[in-house]
Short mmCIF file of N, CA and C in Angstrom, two decimals:
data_model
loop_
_atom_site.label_atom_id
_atom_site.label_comp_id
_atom_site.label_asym_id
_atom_site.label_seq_id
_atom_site.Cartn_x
_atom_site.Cartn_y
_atom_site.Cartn_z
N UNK A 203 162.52 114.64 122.59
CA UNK A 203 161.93 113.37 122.96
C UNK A 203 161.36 113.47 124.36
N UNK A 204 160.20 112.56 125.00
CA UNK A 204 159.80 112.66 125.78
C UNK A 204 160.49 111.42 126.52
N UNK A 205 160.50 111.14 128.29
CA UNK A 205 160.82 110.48 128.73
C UNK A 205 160.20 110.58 130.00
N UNK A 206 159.69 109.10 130.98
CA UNK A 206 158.47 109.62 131.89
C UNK A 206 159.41 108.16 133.09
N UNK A 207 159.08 108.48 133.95
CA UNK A 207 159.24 107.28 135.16
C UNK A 207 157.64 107.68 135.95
N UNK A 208 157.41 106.15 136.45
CA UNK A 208 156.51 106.28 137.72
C UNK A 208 156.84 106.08 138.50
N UNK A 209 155.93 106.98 139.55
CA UNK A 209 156.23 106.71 140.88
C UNK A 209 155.12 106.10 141.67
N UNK A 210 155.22 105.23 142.59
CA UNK A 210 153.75 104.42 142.87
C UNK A 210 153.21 105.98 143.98
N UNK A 211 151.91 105.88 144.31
CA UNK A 211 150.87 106.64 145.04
C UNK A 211 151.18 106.27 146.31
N UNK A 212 151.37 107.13 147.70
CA UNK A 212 151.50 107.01 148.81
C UNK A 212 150.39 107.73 149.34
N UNK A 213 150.18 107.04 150.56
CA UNK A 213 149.34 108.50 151.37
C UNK A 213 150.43 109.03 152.10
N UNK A 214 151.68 109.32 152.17
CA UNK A 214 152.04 110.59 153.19
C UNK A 214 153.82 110.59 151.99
N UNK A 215 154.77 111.30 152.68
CA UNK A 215 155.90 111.56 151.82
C UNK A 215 156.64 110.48 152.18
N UNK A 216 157.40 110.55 151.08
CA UNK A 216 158.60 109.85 150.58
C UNK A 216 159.45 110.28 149.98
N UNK A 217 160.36 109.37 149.76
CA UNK A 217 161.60 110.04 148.91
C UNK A 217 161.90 109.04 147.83
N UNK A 218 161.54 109.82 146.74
CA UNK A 218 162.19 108.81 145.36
C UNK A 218 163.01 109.33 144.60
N UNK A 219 164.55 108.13 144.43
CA UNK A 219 165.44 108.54 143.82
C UNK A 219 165.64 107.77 142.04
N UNK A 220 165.63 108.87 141.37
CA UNK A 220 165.81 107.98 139.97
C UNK A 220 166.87 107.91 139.32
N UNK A 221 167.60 106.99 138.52
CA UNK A 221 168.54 107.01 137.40
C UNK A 221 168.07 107.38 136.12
N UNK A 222 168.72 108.25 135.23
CA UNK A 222 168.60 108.39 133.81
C UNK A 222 167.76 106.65 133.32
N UNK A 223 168.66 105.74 133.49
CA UNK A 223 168.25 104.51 133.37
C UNK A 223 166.51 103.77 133.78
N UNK A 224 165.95 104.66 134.58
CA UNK A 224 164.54 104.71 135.49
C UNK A 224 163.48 105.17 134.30
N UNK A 225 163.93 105.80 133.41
CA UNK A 225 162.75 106.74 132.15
C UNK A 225 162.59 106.08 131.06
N UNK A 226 161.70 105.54 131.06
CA UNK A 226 161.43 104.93 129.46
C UNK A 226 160.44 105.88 128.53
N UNK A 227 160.48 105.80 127.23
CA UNK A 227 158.94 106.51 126.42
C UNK A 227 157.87 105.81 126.46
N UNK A 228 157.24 106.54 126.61
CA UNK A 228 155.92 106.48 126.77
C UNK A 228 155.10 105.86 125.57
N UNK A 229 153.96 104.88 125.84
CA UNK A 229 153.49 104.32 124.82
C UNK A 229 153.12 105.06 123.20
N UNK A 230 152.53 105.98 123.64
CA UNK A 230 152.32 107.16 122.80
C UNK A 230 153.37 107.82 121.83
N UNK A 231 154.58 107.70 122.47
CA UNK A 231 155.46 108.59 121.50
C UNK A 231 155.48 107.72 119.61
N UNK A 232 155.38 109.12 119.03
CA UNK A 232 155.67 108.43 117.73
C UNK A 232 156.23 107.24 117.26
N UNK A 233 155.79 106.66 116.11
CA UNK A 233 156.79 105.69 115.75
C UNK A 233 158.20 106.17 115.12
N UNK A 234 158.04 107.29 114.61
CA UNK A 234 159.08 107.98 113.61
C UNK A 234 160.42 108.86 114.76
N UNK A 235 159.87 108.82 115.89
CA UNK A 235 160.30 109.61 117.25
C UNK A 235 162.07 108.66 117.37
N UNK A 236 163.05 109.37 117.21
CA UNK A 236 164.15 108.93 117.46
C UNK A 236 164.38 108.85 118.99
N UNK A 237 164.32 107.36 119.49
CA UNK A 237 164.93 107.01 120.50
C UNK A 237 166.32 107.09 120.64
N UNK A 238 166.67 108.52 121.30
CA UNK A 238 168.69 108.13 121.92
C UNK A 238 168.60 108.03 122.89
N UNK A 239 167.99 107.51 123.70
CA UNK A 239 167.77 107.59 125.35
C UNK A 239 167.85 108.86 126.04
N UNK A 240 167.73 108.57 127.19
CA UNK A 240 167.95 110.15 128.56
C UNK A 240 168.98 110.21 128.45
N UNK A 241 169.47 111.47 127.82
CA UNK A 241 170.67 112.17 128.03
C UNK A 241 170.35 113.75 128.64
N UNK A 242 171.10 113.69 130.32
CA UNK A 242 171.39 114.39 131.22
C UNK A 242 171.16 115.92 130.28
N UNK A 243 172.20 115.78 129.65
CA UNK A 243 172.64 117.21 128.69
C UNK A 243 171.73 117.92 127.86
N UNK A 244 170.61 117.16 127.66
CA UNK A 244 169.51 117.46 126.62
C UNK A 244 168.24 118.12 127.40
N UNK A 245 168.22 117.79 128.76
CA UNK A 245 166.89 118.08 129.40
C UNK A 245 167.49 119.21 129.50
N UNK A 246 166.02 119.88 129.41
CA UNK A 246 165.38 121.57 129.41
C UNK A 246 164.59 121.71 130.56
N UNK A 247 163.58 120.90 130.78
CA UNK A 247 162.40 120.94 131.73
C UNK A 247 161.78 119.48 131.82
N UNK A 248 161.33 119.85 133.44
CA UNK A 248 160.88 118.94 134.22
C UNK A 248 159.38 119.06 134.54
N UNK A 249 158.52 117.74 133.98
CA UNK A 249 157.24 118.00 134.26
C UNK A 249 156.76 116.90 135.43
N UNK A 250 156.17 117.83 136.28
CA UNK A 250 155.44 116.27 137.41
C UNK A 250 153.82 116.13 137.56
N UNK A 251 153.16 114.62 137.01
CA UNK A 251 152.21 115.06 136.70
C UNK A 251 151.22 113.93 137.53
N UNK A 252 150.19 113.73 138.12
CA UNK A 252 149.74 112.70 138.63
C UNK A 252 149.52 111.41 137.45
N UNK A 253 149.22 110.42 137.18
CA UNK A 253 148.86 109.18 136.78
C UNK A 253 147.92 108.98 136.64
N UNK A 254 147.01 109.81 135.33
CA UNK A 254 145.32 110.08 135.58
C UNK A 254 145.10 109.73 133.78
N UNK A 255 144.10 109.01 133.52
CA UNK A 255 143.53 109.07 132.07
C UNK A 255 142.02 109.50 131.73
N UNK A 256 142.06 109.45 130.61
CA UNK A 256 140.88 109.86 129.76
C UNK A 256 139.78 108.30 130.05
N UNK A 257 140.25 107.36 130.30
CA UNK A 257 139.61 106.41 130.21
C UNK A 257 139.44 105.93 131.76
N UNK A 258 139.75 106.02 132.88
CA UNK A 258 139.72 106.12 134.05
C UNK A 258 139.00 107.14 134.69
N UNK A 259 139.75 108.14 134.64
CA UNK A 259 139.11 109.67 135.19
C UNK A 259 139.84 109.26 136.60
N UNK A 260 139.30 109.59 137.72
CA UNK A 260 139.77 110.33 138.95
C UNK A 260 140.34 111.15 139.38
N UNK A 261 140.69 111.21 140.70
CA UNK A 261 141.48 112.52 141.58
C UNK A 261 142.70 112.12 141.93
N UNK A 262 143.81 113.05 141.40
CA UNK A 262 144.75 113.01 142.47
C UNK A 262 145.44 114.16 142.69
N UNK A 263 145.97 114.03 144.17
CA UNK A 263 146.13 115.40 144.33
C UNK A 263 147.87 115.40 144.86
N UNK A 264 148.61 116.00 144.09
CA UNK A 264 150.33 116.07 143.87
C UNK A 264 150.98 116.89 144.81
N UNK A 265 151.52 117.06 145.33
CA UNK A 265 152.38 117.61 146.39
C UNK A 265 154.18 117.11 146.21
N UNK A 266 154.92 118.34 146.02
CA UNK A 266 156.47 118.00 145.93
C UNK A 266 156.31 118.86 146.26
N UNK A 267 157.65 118.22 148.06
CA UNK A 267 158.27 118.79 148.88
C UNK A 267 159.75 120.23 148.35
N UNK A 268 160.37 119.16 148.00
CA UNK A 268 161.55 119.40 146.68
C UNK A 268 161.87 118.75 145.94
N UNK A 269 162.60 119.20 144.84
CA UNK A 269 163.67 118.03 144.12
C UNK A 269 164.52 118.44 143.67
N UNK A 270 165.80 117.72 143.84
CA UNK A 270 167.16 117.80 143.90
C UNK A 270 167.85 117.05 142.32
N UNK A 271 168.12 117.68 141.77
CA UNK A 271 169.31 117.35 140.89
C UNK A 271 170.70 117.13 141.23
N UNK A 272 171.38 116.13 140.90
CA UNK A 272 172.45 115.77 141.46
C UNK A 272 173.53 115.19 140.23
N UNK A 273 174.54 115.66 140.55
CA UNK A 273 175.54 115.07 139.28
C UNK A 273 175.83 113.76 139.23
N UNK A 274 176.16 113.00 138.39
CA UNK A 274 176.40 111.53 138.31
C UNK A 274 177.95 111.60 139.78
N UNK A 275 177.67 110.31 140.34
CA UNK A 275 179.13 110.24 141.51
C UNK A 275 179.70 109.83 140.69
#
């Protein structure tokens, strides 16, 4: 399953922290697509992607400093 959060556009860095709870699916995902929510245990890979469409177009240009995975406190 896919699962996506946004993050709003800055001009300089920041720091954004998310909860499992922060990811919803995406309009797109199947109808037939079994929703079990974000489960920690299931992610494989992490994609970071700017906020760009086919019907918009523009530029953006992505920069991550780092990112930190962290266990539930």
């Amino acid at each position: 399953a896919h699962y996506q959060a946004r993050i709003p556009a800055t001009d300089g860095w920041h720091t954004a922290r998310l909860l499992p709870e922060d990811f919803g699916r995406p309009d797109w995902t199947p109808a037939d697509s079994l929703d079990v929510g974000l489960r920690l245990e299931n992610v494989n890979a992490i994609y970071m992607a700017p906020d760009l469409s086919d019907e918009t177009g523009g530029y953006a240009e992505l920069k991550v400093k780092a990112v930190e995975l962290m266990a539930a406190e």
